[in-house]
Short mmCIF file of C-alpha atoms in Angstrom, two decimals:
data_model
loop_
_atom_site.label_atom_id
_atom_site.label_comp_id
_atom_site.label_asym_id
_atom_site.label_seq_id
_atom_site.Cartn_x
_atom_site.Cartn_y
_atom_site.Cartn_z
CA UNK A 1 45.26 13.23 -48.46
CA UNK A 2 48.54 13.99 -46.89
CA UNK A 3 51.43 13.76 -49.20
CA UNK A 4 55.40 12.81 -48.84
CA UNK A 5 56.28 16.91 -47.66
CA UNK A 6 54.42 17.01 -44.84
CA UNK A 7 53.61 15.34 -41.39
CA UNK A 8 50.43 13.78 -40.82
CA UNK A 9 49.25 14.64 -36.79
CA UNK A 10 48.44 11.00 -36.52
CA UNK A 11 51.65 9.53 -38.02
CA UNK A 12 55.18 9.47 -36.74
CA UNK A 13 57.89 11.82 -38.16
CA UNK A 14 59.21 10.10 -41.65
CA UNK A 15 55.67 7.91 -42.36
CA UNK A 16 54.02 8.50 -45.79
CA UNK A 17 50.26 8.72 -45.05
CA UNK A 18 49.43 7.47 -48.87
CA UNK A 19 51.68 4.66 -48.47
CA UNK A 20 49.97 3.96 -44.34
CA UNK A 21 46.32 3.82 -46.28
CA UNK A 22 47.67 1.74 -48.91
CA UNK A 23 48.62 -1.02 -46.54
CA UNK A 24 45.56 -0.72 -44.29
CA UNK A 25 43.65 -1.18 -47.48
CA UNK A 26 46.28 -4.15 -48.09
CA UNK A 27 46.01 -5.51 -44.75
CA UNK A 28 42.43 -5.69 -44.91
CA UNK A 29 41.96 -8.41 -47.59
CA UNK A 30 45.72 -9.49 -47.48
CA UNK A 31 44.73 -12.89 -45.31
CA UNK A 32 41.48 -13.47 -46.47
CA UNK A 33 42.29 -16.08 -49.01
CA UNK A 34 44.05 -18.31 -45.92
CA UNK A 35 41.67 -17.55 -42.91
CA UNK A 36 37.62 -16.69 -41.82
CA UNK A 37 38.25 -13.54 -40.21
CA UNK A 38 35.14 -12.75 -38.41
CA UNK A 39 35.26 -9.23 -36.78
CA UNK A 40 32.65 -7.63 -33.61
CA UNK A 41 32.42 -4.60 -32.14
CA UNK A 42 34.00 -2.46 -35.45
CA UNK A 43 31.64 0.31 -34.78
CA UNK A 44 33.32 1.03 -31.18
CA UNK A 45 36.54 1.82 -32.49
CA UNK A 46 36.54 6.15 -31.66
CA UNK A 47 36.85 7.86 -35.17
CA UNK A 48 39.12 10.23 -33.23
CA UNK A 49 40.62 11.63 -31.02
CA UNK A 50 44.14 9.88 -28.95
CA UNK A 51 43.37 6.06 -28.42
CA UNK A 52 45.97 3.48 -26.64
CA UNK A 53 44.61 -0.01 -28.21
CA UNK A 54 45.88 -2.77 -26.48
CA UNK A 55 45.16 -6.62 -27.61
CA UNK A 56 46.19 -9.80 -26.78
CA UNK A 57 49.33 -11.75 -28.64
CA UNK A 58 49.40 -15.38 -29.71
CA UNK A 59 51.20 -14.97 -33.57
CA UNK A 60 52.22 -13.01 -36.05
CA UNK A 61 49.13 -12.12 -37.57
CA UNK A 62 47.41 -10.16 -34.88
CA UNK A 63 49.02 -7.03 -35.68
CA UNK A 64 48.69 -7.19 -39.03
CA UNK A 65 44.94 -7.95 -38.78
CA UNK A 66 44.10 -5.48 -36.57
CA UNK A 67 45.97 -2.85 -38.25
CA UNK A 68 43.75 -3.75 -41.65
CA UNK A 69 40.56 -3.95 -39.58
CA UNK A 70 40.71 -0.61 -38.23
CA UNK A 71 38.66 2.26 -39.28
CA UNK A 72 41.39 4.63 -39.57
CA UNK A 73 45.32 5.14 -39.19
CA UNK A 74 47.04 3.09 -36.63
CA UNK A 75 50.81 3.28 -35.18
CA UNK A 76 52.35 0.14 -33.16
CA UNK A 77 55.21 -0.54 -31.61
CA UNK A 78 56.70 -3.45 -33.05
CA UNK A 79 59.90 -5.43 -31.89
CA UNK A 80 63.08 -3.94 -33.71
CA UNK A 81 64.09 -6.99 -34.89
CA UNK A 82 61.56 -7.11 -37.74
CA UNK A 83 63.31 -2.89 -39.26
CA UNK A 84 66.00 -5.01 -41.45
CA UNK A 85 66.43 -4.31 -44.88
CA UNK A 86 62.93 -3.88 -47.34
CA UNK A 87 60.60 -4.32 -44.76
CA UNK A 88 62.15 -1.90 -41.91
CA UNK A 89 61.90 1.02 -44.71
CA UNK A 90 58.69 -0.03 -45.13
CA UNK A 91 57.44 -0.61 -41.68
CA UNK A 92 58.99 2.77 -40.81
CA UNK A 93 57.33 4.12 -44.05
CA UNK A 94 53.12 3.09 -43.08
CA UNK A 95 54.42 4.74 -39.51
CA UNK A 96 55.47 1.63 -37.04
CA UNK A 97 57.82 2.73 -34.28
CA UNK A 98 60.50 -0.36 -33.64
CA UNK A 99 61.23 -0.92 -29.82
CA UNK A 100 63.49 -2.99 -27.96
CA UNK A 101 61.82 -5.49 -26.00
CA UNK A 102 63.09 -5.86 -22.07
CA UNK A 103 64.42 -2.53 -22.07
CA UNK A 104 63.81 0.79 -21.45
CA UNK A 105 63.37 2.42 -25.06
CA UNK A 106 62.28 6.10 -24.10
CA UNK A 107 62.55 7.26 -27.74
CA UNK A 108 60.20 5.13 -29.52
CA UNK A 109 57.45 5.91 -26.71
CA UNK A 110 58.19 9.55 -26.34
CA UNK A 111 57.50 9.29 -30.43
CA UNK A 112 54.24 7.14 -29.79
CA UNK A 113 53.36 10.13 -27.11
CA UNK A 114 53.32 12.85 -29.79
CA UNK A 115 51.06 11.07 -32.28
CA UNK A 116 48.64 10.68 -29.81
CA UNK A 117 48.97 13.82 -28.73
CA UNK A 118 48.32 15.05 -32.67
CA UNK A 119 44.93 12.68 -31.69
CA UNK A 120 46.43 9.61 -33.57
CA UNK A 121 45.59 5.71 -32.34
CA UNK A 122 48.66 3.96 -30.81
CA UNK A 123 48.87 -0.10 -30.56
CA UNK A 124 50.37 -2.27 -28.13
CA UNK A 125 50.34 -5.80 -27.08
CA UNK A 126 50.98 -5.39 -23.20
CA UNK A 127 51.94 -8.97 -22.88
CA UNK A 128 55.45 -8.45 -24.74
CA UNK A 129 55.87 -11.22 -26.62
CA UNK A 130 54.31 -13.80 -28.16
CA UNK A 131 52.53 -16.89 -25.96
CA UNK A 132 48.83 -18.19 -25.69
CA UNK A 133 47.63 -14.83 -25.57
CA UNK A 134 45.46 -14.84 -22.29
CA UNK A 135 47.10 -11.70 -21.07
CA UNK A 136 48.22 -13.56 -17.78
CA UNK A 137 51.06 -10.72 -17.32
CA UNK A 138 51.17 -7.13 -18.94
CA UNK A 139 53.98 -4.80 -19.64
CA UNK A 140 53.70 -0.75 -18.28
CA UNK A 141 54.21 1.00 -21.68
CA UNK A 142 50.44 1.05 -22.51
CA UNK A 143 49.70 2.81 -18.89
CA UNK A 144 52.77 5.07 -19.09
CA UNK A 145 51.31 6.15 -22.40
CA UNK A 146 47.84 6.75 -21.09
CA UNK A 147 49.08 8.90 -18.12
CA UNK A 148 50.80 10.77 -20.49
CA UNK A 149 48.70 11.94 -23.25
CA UNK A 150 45.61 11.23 -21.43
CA UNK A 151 44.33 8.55 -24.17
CA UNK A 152 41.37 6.49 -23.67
CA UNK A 153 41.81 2.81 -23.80
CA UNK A 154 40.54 0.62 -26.27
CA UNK A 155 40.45 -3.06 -25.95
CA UNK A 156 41.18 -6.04 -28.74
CA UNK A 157 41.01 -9.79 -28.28
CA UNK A 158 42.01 -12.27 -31.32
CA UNK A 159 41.59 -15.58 -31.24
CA UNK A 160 42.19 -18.84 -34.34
CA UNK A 161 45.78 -16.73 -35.62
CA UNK A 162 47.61 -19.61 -33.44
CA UNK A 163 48.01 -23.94 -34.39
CA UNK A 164 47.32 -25.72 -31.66
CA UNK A 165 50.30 -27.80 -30.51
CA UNK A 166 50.37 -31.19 -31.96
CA UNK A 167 47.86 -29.86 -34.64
CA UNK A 168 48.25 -30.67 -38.58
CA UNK A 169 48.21 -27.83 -41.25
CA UNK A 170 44.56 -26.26 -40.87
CA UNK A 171 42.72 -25.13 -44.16
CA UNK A 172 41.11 -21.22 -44.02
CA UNK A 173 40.65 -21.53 -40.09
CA UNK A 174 38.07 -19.21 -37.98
CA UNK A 175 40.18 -15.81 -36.86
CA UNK A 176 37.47 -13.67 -34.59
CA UNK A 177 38.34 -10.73 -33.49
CA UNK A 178 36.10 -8.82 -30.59
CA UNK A 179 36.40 -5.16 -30.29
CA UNK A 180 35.57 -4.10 -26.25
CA UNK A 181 34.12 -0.88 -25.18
CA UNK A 182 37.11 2.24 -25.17
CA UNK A 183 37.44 3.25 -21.58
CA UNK A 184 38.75 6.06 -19.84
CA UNK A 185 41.67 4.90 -17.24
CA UNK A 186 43.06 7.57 -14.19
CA UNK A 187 46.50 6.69 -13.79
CA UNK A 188 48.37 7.80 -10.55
CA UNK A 189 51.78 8.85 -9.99
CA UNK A 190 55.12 6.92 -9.36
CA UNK A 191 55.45 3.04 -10.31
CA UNK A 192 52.65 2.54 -7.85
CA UNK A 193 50.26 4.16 -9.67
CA UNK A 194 51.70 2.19 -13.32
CA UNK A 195 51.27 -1.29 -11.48
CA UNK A 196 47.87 -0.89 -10.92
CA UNK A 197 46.64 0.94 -13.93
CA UNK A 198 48.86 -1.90 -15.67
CA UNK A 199 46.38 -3.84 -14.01
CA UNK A 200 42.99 -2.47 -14.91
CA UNK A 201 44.53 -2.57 -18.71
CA UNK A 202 44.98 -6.53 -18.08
CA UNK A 203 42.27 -7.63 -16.19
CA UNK A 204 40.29 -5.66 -18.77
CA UNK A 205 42.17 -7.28 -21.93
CA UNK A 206 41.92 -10.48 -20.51
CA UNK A 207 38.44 -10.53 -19.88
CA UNK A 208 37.77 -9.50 -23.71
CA UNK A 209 39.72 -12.89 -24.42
CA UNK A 210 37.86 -14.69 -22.02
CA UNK A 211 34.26 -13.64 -23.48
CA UNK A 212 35.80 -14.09 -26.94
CA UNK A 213 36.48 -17.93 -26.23
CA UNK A 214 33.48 -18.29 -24.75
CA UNK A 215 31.78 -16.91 -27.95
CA UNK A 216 33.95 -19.58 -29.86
CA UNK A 217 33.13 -22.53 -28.21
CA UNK A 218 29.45 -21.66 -28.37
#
């Protein structure tokens, strides 16, 4: 295992690889005592090699959940309002890259570029911010990234991390979580060819959430 010295290929600059398998482990069994996580599709997460995952984002939880359920190291870009204090060092320690939402943050990407060059797994939630997480709209970064390390894309729909409005206080509610086939995505040049790859990524995504609920409600 990679130690404090020296740079894990799949890890930002700075990121402790110990400390990034200690909180997968963590992250993993962390919410297990509050929800039913049911996970499908495991197995099709690629062992290696670069990988853009993008999933769908109604709370909180998703990225914490997904990060624990994966088979191996994972970086995502998370909002840079959460790197304050403890849990920024800590954040920045198990290798998440803060970004500032609405704006054009070129170093945090050009950072996400470079571990999956070094054939590391990158994670973004295209939508931008939280909502009911039926990837209605998606954000370019997760095409920009593909067209520029030539990642494949791997799908991830999460359902049950979100109340219903007007709900009470649910005990241990169902979480699923559907892994969908990785899929290799040609991404043309100028905006032009970002809008519609953004596209693919979404219609894709959504779908995923669209079988998921259907799964649920069977």
């Amino acid at each position: 295992m990679t130690g404090r010295g020296s740079r894990a290929p799949d890890l930002p600059e700075g990121a402790v690889p110990r400390l990034a398998d200690t909180a997968r482990w963590i992250g993993a069994w962390l919410h297990r005592p509050a929800f039913r996580v049911r996970v499908s599709g495991r197995e099709r997460v690629p062992r290696t090699g670069p990988v853009v995952l993008v999933a769908n984002h109604s709370s909180l939880l998703e990225p914490q959940l997904i990060y624990g359920m994966l088979p191996r190291r994972s970086v995502f870009l998370v909002k840079e309002e959460l790197f304050r204090g403890v849990a920024g060092r800590l954040l920045r320690g198990i290798g998440q890259l803060p970004i500032r939402r609405g704006e054009a943050d070129r170093a945090p990407l050009m950072a996400a570029v470079r571990v999956l060059r070094g054939g590391g797994l990158v994670g973004v939630f295209p939508e931008g911010t939280r909502g009911t997480g039926d990837v209605a709209a998606a954000e370019q970064g997760a095409a920009w990234l593909v067209r520029t390390s030539g990642a494949v894309v791997l799908p991830v729909a999460t359902r049950g991390t979100r109340r219903p409005e007007g709900s009470r206080r649910r005990f241990r509610p169902v979480v699923d979580m559907l892994v969908g086939e990785p899929f290799a995505l040609e991404v043309g040049r100028g905006r032009t060819g970002l809008e519609e790859a953004t596209e693919q990524i979404r219609v894709r995504l959504a779908g995923l959430v669209h079988e998921l609920d259907e799964k649920r409600r069977a």
